[in-house]
């Protein structure tokens, strides 16, 4: 598909979906809504990772679960406006796989996923779409991520199209484009299993003592930026918002939060499981590299690098793992 046809395809999608896509603002990219046709030209196809994520398309920042009136539950017809996440990176699409596992039985997430469209983008680093290079790309990457449509750069202003769902096929065919290849999803885990580097990091985290995490706790400000901009973080609060005009009425709302916030681990009676910054940062790393792989056999980190970039005090994952390793050796 050429760039001219691709722009027409985006215009076609806008008839049904509210589109969110990477747009350049200065030197950085941000995921922003594409509100009118003039903004289509601002969509950035460089494959650079945006600072923020497409996460709201899958998990709204604020989601009304149901209403209650005078103390009685009122069944809510779960309905979401159709939204399209356009040009998601392979790393962000890997995060979708974790969300699918985590929210497998969540009717709100499932309904949200049914209403949205996930379109990814990747750059093919080989010399062309022939022979072994093409087969390995499809087998090693595309078969193990969840998407509806995938754009793979095939040359200057030219893209190869893949579909990963029936929805993606139907949309492309309805647009009148049939030069695509369908990829059958083969599961999130590759045939060779989990990356051996994961086991090394898992061991470093499990074996680290409190003094090792204390070092990072002294640096961390617990601002939560790393978690908010992480495509795999999904911590949330559930609160009842009371109607100020009618007693006993209101809404139950699910909204984003992070495990770094002071009140996140507070339970009845005021006790907190994560009292210090050291415990919070330890919990964050443990969740991604220990608990998530144990529960789902996949990484809780997709290596997008957003946490490294947005941290106001310069904490980087590579530095943390190097410190944990050296700290253990010094004991």
XYZ file of C-alpha atoms in Angstrom:
331
model
C 0.000 0.000 0.000
C 1.361 3.428 -0.941
C 1.285 6.508 1.298
C -1.527 8.058 -0.772
C -3.690 4.957 -0.393
C -2.761 4.717 3.276
C -4.024 8.257 3.913
C -7.292 7.336 2.217
C -7.468 4.256 4.438
C -7.086 6.437 7.545
C -9.892 8.687 6.301
C -11.976 5.563 5.792
C -11.300 4.410 9.361
C -12.297 7.811 10.746
C -15.838 7.207 9.521
C -16.196 4.544 12.232
C -13.389 4.971 14.753
C -11.903 7.734 16.856
C -8.239 7.399 15.941
C -5.295 7.759 18.320
C -1.866 7.938 16.694
C 1.696 9.127 17.368
C 2.177 12.828 16.632
C 5.437 14.744 16.985
C 5.625 17.590 19.475
C 9.123 19.039 19.367
C 11.634 16.204 19.646
C 9.195 13.739 21.202
C 6.228 11.705 20.061
C 2.924 11.592 21.912
C -0.171 9.510 21.295
C -2.889 12.026 20.453
C -6.415 11.919 19.004
C -6.686 12.619 15.277
C -9.736 14.861 15.256
C -9.979 15.939 11.631
C -8.563 15.142 8.207
C -5.981 17.940 8.388
C -4.330 16.168 11.343
C -3.781 12.965 9.348
C -0.696 14.598 7.819
C 0.739 15.020 11.348
C 0.791 11.268 12.058
C 4.393 10.167 12.557
C 5.500 6.939 10.849
C 9.089 6.857 12.157
C 8.417 3.930 14.513
C 9.837 5.896 17.457
C 8.208 4.939 20.754
C 5.786 7.667 21.979
C 6.275 8.966 25.512
C 2.720 8.046 26.517
C 0.930 4.824 25.627
C -2.158 3.574 23.842
C -3.306 2.096 27.160
C -6.488 4.245 27.459
C -7.845 2.606 24.294
C -7.827 -0.699 26.192
C -8.275 0.388 29.803
C -9.992 3.782 30.255
C -8.468 6.127 32.818
C -11.938 6.430 34.339
C -14.585 3.789 33.709
C -18.109 3.760 35.175
C -18.864 0.131 36.056
C -22.462 0.618 37.139
C -24.928 3.024 38.716
C -26.751 2.611 42.006
C -29.940 4.402 42.970
C -31.152 4.671 46.538
C -28.877 1.813 47.530
C -29.960 -0.516 44.728
C -27.770 -1.732 41.893
C -28.813 -0.696 38.391
C -27.568 -2.955 35.626
C -25.459 -1.052 33.104
C -25.466 -1.765 29.403
C -21.726 -1.990 28.745
C -21.013 0.074 25.665
C -17.941 1.903 24.413
C -17.384 4.197 21.462
C -15.221 2.541 18.767
C -11.589 3.642 18.997
C -8.549 2.805 16.889
C -4.995 2.618 18.221
C -3.028 3.423 15.078
C 0.676 2.548 14.658
C 1.212 0.635 17.888
C 4.764 -0.667 18.208
C 5.454 -4.387 18.512
C 6.344 -3.749 22.169
C 2.984 -2.100 22.861
C 1.221 -4.999 21.149
C 3.100 -7.426 23.396
C 1.611 -5.500 26.318
C -1.854 -6.154 24.871
C -1.126 -9.862 25.274
C -0.586 -9.381 29.003
C -3.812 -7.374 29.297
C -5.695 -10.166 27.536
C -4.413 -12.631 30.122
C -5.031 -10.398 33.119
C -8.527 -9.248 32.121
C -9.625 -12.495 30.503
C -12.814 -12.624 32.584
C -13.394 -8.888 32.927
C -16.565 -8.021 30.954
C -15.648 -4.335 30.745
C -12.229 -4.997 29.247
C -13.629 -7.598 26.861
C -16.334 -5.224 25.667
C -13.770 -2.462 25.255
C -11.534 -4.743 23.194
C -14.469 -5.735 20.965
C -15.174 -2.084 20.222
C -11.627 -1.055 19.356
C -9.221 -1.669 16.493
C -5.513 -2.317 17.015
C -3.233 -1.394 14.120
C 0.476 -1.942 14.575
C 3.586 -0.831 12.745
C 6.988 -2.459 12.391
C 10.078 -1.919 10.279
C 11.320 -4.948 8.365
C 15.103 -4.944 8.659
C 15.843 -7.471 5.917
C 16.378 -6.851 2.228
C 12.909 -7.791 1.080
C 9.829 -9.879 1.731
C 11.111 -13.121 0.239
C 12.350 -16.473 1.427
C 13.660 -17.224 4.888
C 13.773 -13.613 6.138
C 10.061 -13.169 5.577
C 9.200 -16.535 7.122
C 11.246 -15.870 10.248
C 9.713 -12.430 10.766
C 6.214 -13.852 10.598
C 7.062 -16.833 12.794
C 9.188 -15.081 15.409
C 7.217 -11.852 15.777
C 3.784 -11.597 14.204
C 2.517 -15.035 15.259
C 3.042 -14.175 18.916
C 1.416 -10.754 19.268
C -2.231 -9.679 19.260
C -3.298 -7.220 16.560
C -6.017 -6.615 13.994
C -3.884 -5.077 11.247
C -0.109 -4.698 10.965
C 1.797 -2.304 8.728
C 5.369 -3.332 7.969
C 7.582 -0.834 6.153
C 8.596 -2.422 2.844
C 10.320 0.547 1.229
C 10.053 4.320 0.785
C 6.380 5.257 1.226
C 5.340 1.634 0.870
C 3.890 -0.813 3.404
C 3.169 -4.519 3.493
C -0.120 -5.332 5.255
C -0.866 -8.278 7.535
C -4.045 -9.120 9.412
C -4.204 -10.845 12.762
C -7.970 -11.088 13.191
C -11.153 -11.554 11.229
C -12.041 -7.957 12.062
C -8.859 -6.775 10.361
C -9.600 -8.822 7.256
C -13.165 -7.524 7.009
C -12.051 -3.890 7.326
C -9.354 -4.126 4.646
C -11.650 -5.960 2.249
C -14.445 -3.444 2.826
C -11.968 -0.681 1.995
C -11.215 -2.530 -1.232
C -7.678 -3.633 -0.365
C -6.960 -7.342 -0.728
C -3.168 -7.467 -1.026
C -2.589 -8.579 2.562
C -1.486 -11.735 4.303
C -3.278 -13.248 7.295
C -1.292 -14.414 10.312
C -2.669 -17.103 12.614
C -2.008 -16.348 16.280
C 0.253 -19.070 17.730
C 0.178 -17.988 21.368
C 2.142 -15.420 23.337
C 5.060 -17.739 24.097
C 7.552 -18.536 21.355
C 8.533 -22.138 20.671
C 11.934 -21.695 22.315
C 10.236 -20.531 25.515
C 10.935 -17.545 27.742
C 14.041 -15.451 27.156
C 16.860 -16.830 29.374
C 17.711 -13.258 30.396
C 14.416 -13.216 32.294
C 15.589 -16.000 34.579
C 18.774 -14.077 35.363
C 16.843 -10.920 36.265
C 14.281 -12.923 38.227
C 17.026 -14.468 40.304
C 18.659 -11.095 40.948
C 15.370 -9.671 42.235
C 14.453 -12.661 44.395
C 17.891 -12.844 45.999
C 18.264 -9.097 46.634
C 18.080 -8.109 50.305
C 16.424 -5.022 51.761
C 19.628 -2.988 51.771
C 19.906 -3.354 47.993
C 16.436 -1.903 47.496
C 17.070 0.744 50.136
C 19.615 2.334 47.822
C 16.976 2.832 45.110
C 14.301 3.772 47.623
C 16.461 6.717 48.697
C 16.580 7.925 45.086
C 12.993 7.182 44.002
C 10.422 9.929 44.603
C 7.426 7.567 44.180
C 5.929 9.940 41.619
C 4.438 7.016 39.673
C 5.455 8.296 36.230
C 7.088 4.988 35.315
C 3.873 3.089 36.037
C 1.518 5.576 34.382
C 3.534 5.497 31.151
C 4.177 1.748 31.288
C 2.032 -0.158 28.744
C 1.771 -3.198 31.050
C 0.879 -1.474 34.346
C -2.821 -1.776 35.111
C -3.253 -0.948 38.812
C -6.614 0.641 39.533
C -8.875 1.933 42.282
C -12.564 1.133 42.575
C -14.568 3.804 44.372
C -18.199 4.730 44.842
C -18.899 8.302 43.791
C -21.965 9.595 45.602
C -24.612 11.686 43.902
C -24.674 14.965 45.822
C -28.320 15.573 44.941
C -29.814 12.164 45.708
C -28.911 10.258 48.858
C -27.848 6.640 48.369
C -27.286 7.115 44.648
C -24.170 7.375 42.525
C -21.727 5.405 40.427
C -19.059 2.778 41.004
C -15.957 3.890 39.123
C -12.719 2.153 38.200
C -9.791 4.518 37.646
C -6.052 4.330 37.139
C -3.606 4.421 40.017
C -0.100 3.073 40.662
C 1.559 0.948 43.313
C 3.916 3.873 44.012
C 1.188 6.071 45.465
C 1.141 6.346 49.241
C -2.399 5.038 49.743
C -2.229 2.182 47.211
C -1.479 -0.636 49.664
C -3.542 0.745 52.557
C -6.155 -1.627 53.986
C -8.811 -1.375 56.674
C -7.420 0.000 59.912
C -4.790 2.056 58.130
C -2.141 -0.656 57.732
C 0.066 -0.420 54.621
C 1.962 -3.244 52.960
C 4.197 -0.885 50.965
C 5.218 1.702 53.530
C 8.480 2.923 52.008
C 9.751 3.896 48.578
C 12.175 0.987 48.791
C 9.325 -1.491 49.207
C 7.364 0.138 46.381
C 10.153 -0.019 43.848
C 10.933 -3.580 44.943
C 7.268 -4.491 44.452
C 7.244 -2.929 40.956
C 10.265 -4.924 39.791
C 9.036 -8.109 41.466
C 5.658 -7.846 39.774
C 7.162 -7.500 36.301
C 10.026 -9.984 36.492
C 8.813 -12.521 39.069
C 5.051 -12.640 39.662
C 3.857 -12.008 36.088
C 6.120 -14.677 34.506
C 5.122 -17.126 37.228
C 1.402 -16.564 36.619
C 1.295 -16.098 32.841
C 4.667 -17.420 31.572
C 5.339 -14.079 29.859
C 7.377 -11.032 30.797
C 5.757 -8.154 32.632
C 8.134 -5.785 30.833
C 8.098 -5.326 27.044
C 11.324 -3.277 26.997
C 9.781 -0.130 25.522
C 12.074 2.067 27.648
C 9.418 4.571 28.702
C 10.151 4.174 32.411
C 13.823 4.981 31.829
C 12.901 8.067 29.846
C 10.270 9.640 32.112
C 11.903 9.038 35.509
C 12.674 12.508 36.956
C 15.625 11.193 38.990
C 17.197 9.074 36.261
C 16.494 5.552 37.521
C 17.075 3.069 34.680
C 16.342 -0.644 34.625
C 19.820 -1.604 33.427
C 21.382 0.322 36.324
C 19.066 -1.363 38.837
C 19.940 -4.869 37.636
C 23.652 -4.052 37.536
C 23.437 -2.700 41.097
C 21.579 -5.786 42.353
C 24.219 -8.047 40.822
C 27.159 -6.069 42.208
C 25.503 -5.659 45.615
C 25.121 -9.424 45.907
C 28.789 -9.988 44.990
C 29.900 -7.495 47.647
C 28.196 -9.463 50.411
